[in-house]
Short mmCIF file of N, CA, C and O in Angstrom, two decimals:
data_model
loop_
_atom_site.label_atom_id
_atom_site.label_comp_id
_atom_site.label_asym_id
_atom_site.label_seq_id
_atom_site.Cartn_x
_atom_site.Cartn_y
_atom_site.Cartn_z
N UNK A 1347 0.85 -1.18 0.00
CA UNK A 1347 0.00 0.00 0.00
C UNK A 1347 0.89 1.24 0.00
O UNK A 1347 1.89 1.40 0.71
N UNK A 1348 0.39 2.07 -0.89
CA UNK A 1348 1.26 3.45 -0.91
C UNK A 1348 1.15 4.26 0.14
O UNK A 1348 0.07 4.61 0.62
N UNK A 1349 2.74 4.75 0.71
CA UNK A 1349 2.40 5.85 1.89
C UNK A 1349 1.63 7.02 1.10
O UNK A 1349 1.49 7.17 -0.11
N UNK A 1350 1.09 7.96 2.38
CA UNK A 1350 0.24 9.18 1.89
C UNK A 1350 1.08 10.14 1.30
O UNK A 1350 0.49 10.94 0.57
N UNK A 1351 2.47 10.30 1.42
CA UNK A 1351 3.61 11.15 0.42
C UNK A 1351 3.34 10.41 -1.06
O UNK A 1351 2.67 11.06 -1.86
N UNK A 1352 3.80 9.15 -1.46
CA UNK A 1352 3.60 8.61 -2.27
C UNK A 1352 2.37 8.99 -3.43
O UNK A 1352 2.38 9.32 -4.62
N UNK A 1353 1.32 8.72 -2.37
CA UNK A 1353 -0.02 8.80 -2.91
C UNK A 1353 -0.33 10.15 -3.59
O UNK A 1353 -0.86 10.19 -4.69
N UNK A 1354 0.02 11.24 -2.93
CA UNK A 1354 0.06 12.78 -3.47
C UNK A 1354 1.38 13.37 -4.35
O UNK A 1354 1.79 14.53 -4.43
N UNK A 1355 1.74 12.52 -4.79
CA UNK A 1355 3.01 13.03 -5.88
C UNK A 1355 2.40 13.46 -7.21
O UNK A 1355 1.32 12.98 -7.57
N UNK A 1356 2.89 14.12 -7.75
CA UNK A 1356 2.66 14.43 -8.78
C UNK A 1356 3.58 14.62 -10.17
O UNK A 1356 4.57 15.36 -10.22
N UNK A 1357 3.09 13.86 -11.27
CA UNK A 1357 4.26 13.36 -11.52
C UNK A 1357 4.81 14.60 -12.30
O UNK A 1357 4.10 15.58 -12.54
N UNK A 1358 6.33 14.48 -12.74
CA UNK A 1358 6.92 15.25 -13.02
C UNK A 1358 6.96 15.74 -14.69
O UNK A 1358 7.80 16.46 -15.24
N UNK A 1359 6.32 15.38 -15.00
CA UNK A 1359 5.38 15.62 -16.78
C UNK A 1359 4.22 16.61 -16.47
O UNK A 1359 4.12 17.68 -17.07
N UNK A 1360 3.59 16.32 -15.76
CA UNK A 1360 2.40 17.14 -15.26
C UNK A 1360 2.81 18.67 -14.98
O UNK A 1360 2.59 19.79 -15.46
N UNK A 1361 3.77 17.88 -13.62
CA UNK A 1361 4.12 19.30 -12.94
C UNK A 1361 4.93 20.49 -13.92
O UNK A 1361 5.07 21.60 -13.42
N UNK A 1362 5.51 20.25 -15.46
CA UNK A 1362 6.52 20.59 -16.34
C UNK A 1362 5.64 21.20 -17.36
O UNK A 1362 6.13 21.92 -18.24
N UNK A 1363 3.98 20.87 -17.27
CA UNK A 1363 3.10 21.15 -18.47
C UNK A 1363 2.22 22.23 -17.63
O UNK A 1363 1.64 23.16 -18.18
N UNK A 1364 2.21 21.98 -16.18
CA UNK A 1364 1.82 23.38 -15.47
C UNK A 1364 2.25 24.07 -15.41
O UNK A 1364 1.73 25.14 -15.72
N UNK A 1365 3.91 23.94 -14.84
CA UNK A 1365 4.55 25.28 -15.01
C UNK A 1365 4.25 25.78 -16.77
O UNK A 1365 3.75 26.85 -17.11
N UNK A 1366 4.63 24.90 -17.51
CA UNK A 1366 4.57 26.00 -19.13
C UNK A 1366 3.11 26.63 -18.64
O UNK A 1366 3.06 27.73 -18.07
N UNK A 1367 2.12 25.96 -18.87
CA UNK A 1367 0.79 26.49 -18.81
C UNK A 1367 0.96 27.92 -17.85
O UNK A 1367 0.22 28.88 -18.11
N UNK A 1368 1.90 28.01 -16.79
CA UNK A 1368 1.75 28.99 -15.36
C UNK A 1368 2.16 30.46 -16.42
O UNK A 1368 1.52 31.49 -16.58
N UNK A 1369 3.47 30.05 -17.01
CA UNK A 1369 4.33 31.04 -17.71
C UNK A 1369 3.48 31.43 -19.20
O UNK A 1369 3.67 32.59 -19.57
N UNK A 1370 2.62 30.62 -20.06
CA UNK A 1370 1.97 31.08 -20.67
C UNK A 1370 0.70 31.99 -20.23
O UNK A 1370 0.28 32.81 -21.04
N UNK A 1371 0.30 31.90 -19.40
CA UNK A 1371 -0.73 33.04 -18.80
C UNK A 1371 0.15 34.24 -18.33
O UNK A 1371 0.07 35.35 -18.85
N UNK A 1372 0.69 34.04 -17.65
CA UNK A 1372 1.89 35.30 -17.43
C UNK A 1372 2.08 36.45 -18.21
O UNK A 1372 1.89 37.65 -18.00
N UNK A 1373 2.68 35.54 -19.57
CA UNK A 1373 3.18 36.04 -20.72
C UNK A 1373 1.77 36.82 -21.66
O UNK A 1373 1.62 37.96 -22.09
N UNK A 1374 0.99 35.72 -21.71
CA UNK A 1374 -0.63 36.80 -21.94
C UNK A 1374 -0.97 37.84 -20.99
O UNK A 1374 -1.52 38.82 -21.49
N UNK A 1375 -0.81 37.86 -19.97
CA UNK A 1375 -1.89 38.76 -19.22
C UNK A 1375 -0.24 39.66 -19.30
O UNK A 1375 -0.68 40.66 -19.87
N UNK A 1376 0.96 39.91 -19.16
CA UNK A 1376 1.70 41.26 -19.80
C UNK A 1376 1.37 41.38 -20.98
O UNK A 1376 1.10 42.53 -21.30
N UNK A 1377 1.25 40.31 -22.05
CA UNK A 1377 1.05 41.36 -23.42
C UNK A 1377 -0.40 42.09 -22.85
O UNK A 1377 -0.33 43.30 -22.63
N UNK A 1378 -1.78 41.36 -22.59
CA UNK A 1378 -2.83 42.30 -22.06
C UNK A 1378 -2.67 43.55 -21.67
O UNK A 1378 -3.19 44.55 -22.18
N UNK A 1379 -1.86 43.50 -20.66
CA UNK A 1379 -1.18 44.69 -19.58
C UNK A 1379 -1.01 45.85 -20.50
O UNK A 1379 -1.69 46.87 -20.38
N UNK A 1380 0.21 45.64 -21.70
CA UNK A 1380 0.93 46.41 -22.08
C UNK A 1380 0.05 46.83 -23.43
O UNK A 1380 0.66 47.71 -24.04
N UNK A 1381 -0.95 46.54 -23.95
CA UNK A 1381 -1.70 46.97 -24.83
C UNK A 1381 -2.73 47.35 -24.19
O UNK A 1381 -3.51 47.81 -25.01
N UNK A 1382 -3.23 47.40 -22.95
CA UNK A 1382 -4.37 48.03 -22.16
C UNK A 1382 -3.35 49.74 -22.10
O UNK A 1382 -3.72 50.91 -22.25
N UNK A 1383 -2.06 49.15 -21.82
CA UNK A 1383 -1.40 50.58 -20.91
C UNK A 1383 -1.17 51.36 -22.41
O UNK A 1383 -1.10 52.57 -22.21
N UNK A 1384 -1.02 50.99 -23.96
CA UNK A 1384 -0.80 51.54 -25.23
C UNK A 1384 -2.38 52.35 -25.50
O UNK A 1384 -2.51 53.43 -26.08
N UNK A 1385 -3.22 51.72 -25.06
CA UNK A 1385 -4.45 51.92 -25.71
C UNK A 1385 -4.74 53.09 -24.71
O UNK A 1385 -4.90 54.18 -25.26
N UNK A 1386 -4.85 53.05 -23.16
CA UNK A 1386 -4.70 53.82 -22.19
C UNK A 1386 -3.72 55.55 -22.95
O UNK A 1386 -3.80 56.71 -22.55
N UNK A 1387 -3.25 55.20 -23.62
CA UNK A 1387 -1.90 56.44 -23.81
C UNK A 1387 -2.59 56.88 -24.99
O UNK A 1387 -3.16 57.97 -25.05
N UNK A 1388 -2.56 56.07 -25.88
CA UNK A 1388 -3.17 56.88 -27.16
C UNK A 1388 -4.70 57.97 -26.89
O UNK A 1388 -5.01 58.93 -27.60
N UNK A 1389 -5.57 57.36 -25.47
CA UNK A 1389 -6.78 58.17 -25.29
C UNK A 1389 -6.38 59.14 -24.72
O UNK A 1389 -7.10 60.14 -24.74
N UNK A 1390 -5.09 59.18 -24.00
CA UNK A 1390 -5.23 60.29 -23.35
C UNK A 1390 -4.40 61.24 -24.17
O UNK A 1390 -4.54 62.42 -23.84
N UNK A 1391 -3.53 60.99 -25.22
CA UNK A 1391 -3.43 61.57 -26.26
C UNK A 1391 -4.46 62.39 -26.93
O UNK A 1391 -4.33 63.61 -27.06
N UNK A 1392 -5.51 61.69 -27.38
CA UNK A 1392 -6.71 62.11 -27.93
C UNK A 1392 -7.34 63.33 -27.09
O UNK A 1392 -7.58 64.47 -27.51
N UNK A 1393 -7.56 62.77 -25.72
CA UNK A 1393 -8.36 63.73 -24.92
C UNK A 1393 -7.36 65.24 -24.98
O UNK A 1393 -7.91 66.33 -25.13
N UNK A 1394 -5.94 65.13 -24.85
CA UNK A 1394 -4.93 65.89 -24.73
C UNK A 1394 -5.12 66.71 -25.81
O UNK A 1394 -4.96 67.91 -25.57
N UNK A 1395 -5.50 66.32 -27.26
CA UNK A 1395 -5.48 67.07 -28.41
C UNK A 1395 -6.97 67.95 -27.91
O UNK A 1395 -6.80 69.16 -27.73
N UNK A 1396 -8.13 67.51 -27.74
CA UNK A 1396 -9.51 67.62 -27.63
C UNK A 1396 -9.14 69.07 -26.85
O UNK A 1396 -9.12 70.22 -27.30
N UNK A 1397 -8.88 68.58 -25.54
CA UNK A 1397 -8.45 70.06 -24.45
C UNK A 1397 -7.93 71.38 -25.24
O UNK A 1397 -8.40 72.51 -25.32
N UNK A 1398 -6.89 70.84 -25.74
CA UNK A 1398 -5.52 71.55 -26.69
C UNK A 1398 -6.89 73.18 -27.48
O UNK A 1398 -6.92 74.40 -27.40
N UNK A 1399 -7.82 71.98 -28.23
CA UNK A 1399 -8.30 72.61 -29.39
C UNK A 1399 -9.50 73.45 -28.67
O UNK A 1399 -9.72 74.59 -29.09
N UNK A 1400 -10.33 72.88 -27.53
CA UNK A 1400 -11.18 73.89 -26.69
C UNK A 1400 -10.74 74.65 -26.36
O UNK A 1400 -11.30 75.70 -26.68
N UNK A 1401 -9.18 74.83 -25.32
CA UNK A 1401 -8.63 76.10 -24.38
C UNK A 1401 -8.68 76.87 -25.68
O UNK A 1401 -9.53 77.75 -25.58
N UNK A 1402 -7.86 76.87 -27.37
CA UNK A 1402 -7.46 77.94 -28.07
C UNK A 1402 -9.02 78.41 -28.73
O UNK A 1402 -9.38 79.57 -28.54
N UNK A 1403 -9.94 77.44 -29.50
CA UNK A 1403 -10.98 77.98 -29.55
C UNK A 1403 -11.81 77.99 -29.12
O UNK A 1403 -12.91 77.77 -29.61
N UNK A 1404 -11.47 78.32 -27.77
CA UNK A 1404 -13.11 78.18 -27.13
C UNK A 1404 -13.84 79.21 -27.25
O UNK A 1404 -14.93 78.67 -27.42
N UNK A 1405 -14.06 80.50 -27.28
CA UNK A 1405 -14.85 81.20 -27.52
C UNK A 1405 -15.45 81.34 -28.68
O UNK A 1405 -16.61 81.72 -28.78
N UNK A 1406 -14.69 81.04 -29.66
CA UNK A 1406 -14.88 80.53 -31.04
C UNK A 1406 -16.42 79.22 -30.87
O UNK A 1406 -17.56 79.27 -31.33
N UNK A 1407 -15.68 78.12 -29.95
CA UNK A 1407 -17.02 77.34 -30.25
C UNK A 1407 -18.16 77.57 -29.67
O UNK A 1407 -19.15 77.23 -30.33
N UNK A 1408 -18.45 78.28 -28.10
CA UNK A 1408 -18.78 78.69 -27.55
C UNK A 1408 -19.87 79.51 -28.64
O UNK A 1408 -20.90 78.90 -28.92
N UNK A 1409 -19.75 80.27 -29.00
CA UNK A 1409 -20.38 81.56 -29.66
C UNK A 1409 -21.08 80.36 -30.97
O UNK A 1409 -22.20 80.65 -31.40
N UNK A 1410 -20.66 79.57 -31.32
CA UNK A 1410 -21.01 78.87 -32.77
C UNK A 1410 -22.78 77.98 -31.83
O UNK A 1410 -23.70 77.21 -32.14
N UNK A 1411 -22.48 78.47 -31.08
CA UNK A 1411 -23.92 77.61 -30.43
C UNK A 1411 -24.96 78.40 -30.07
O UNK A 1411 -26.13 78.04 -29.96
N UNK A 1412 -24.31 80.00 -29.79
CA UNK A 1412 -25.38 81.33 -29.28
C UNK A 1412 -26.34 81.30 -30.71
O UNK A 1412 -26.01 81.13 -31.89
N UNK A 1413 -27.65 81.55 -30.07
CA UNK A 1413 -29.05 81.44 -30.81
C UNK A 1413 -28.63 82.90 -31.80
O UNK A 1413 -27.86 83.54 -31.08
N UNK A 1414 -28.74 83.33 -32.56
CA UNK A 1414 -28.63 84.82 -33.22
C UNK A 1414 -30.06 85.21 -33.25
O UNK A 1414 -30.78 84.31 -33.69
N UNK A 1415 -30.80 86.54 -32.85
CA UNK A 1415 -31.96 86.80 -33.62
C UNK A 1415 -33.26 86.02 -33.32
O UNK A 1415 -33.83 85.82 -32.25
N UNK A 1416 -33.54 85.66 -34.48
CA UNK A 1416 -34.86 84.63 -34.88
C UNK A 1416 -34.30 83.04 -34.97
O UNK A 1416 -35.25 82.28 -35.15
N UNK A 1417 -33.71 82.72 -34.94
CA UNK A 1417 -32.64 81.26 -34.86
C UNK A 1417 -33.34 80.50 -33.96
O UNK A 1417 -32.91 79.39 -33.63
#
C-alpha cells in the first residue's frame, strides 16, 4: 500500500506542463497589460489634443452655439 507522500506526488510531466501552462498566462496577461497601458496612452493623447483645441478655440465654439436673432 502506498504511503500518503507517495499517494500525493505528482508526476513530473504534469508538474513541467503546469509550469509551461503557469508562464503562458503570465506572458498573456503582460502582453494584455501592455496593450491596455498603449491603448490607455493613445486616449489620453486624444483627450490631450480635444483640451488643446477647446482652451485655443473656445470662444470661437462657444459663440457657434449662441441662438442669433430669430434662430
Amino acid at each position: 500500500m502506498p504511503s500518503a507522500s507517495e499517494h500525493h506526488q505528482i508526476p513530473a510531466e504534469t508538474q513541467r506542463h503546469d509550469d509551461d501552462q503557469a508562464q503562458e498566462t503570465v506572458q498573456d496577461l503582460s502582453a494584455a497589460a501592455m496593450l491596455a497601458q498603449e491603448q490607455a496612452d493613445d486616449l489620453d493623447a486624444i483627450l490631450d489634443d480635444i483640451e488643446t483645441v477647446l482652451e485655443t478655440n473656445a470662444e470661437e465654439y462657444v459663440n457657434s452655439f449662441v441662438q442669433k436673432g430669430g434662430e
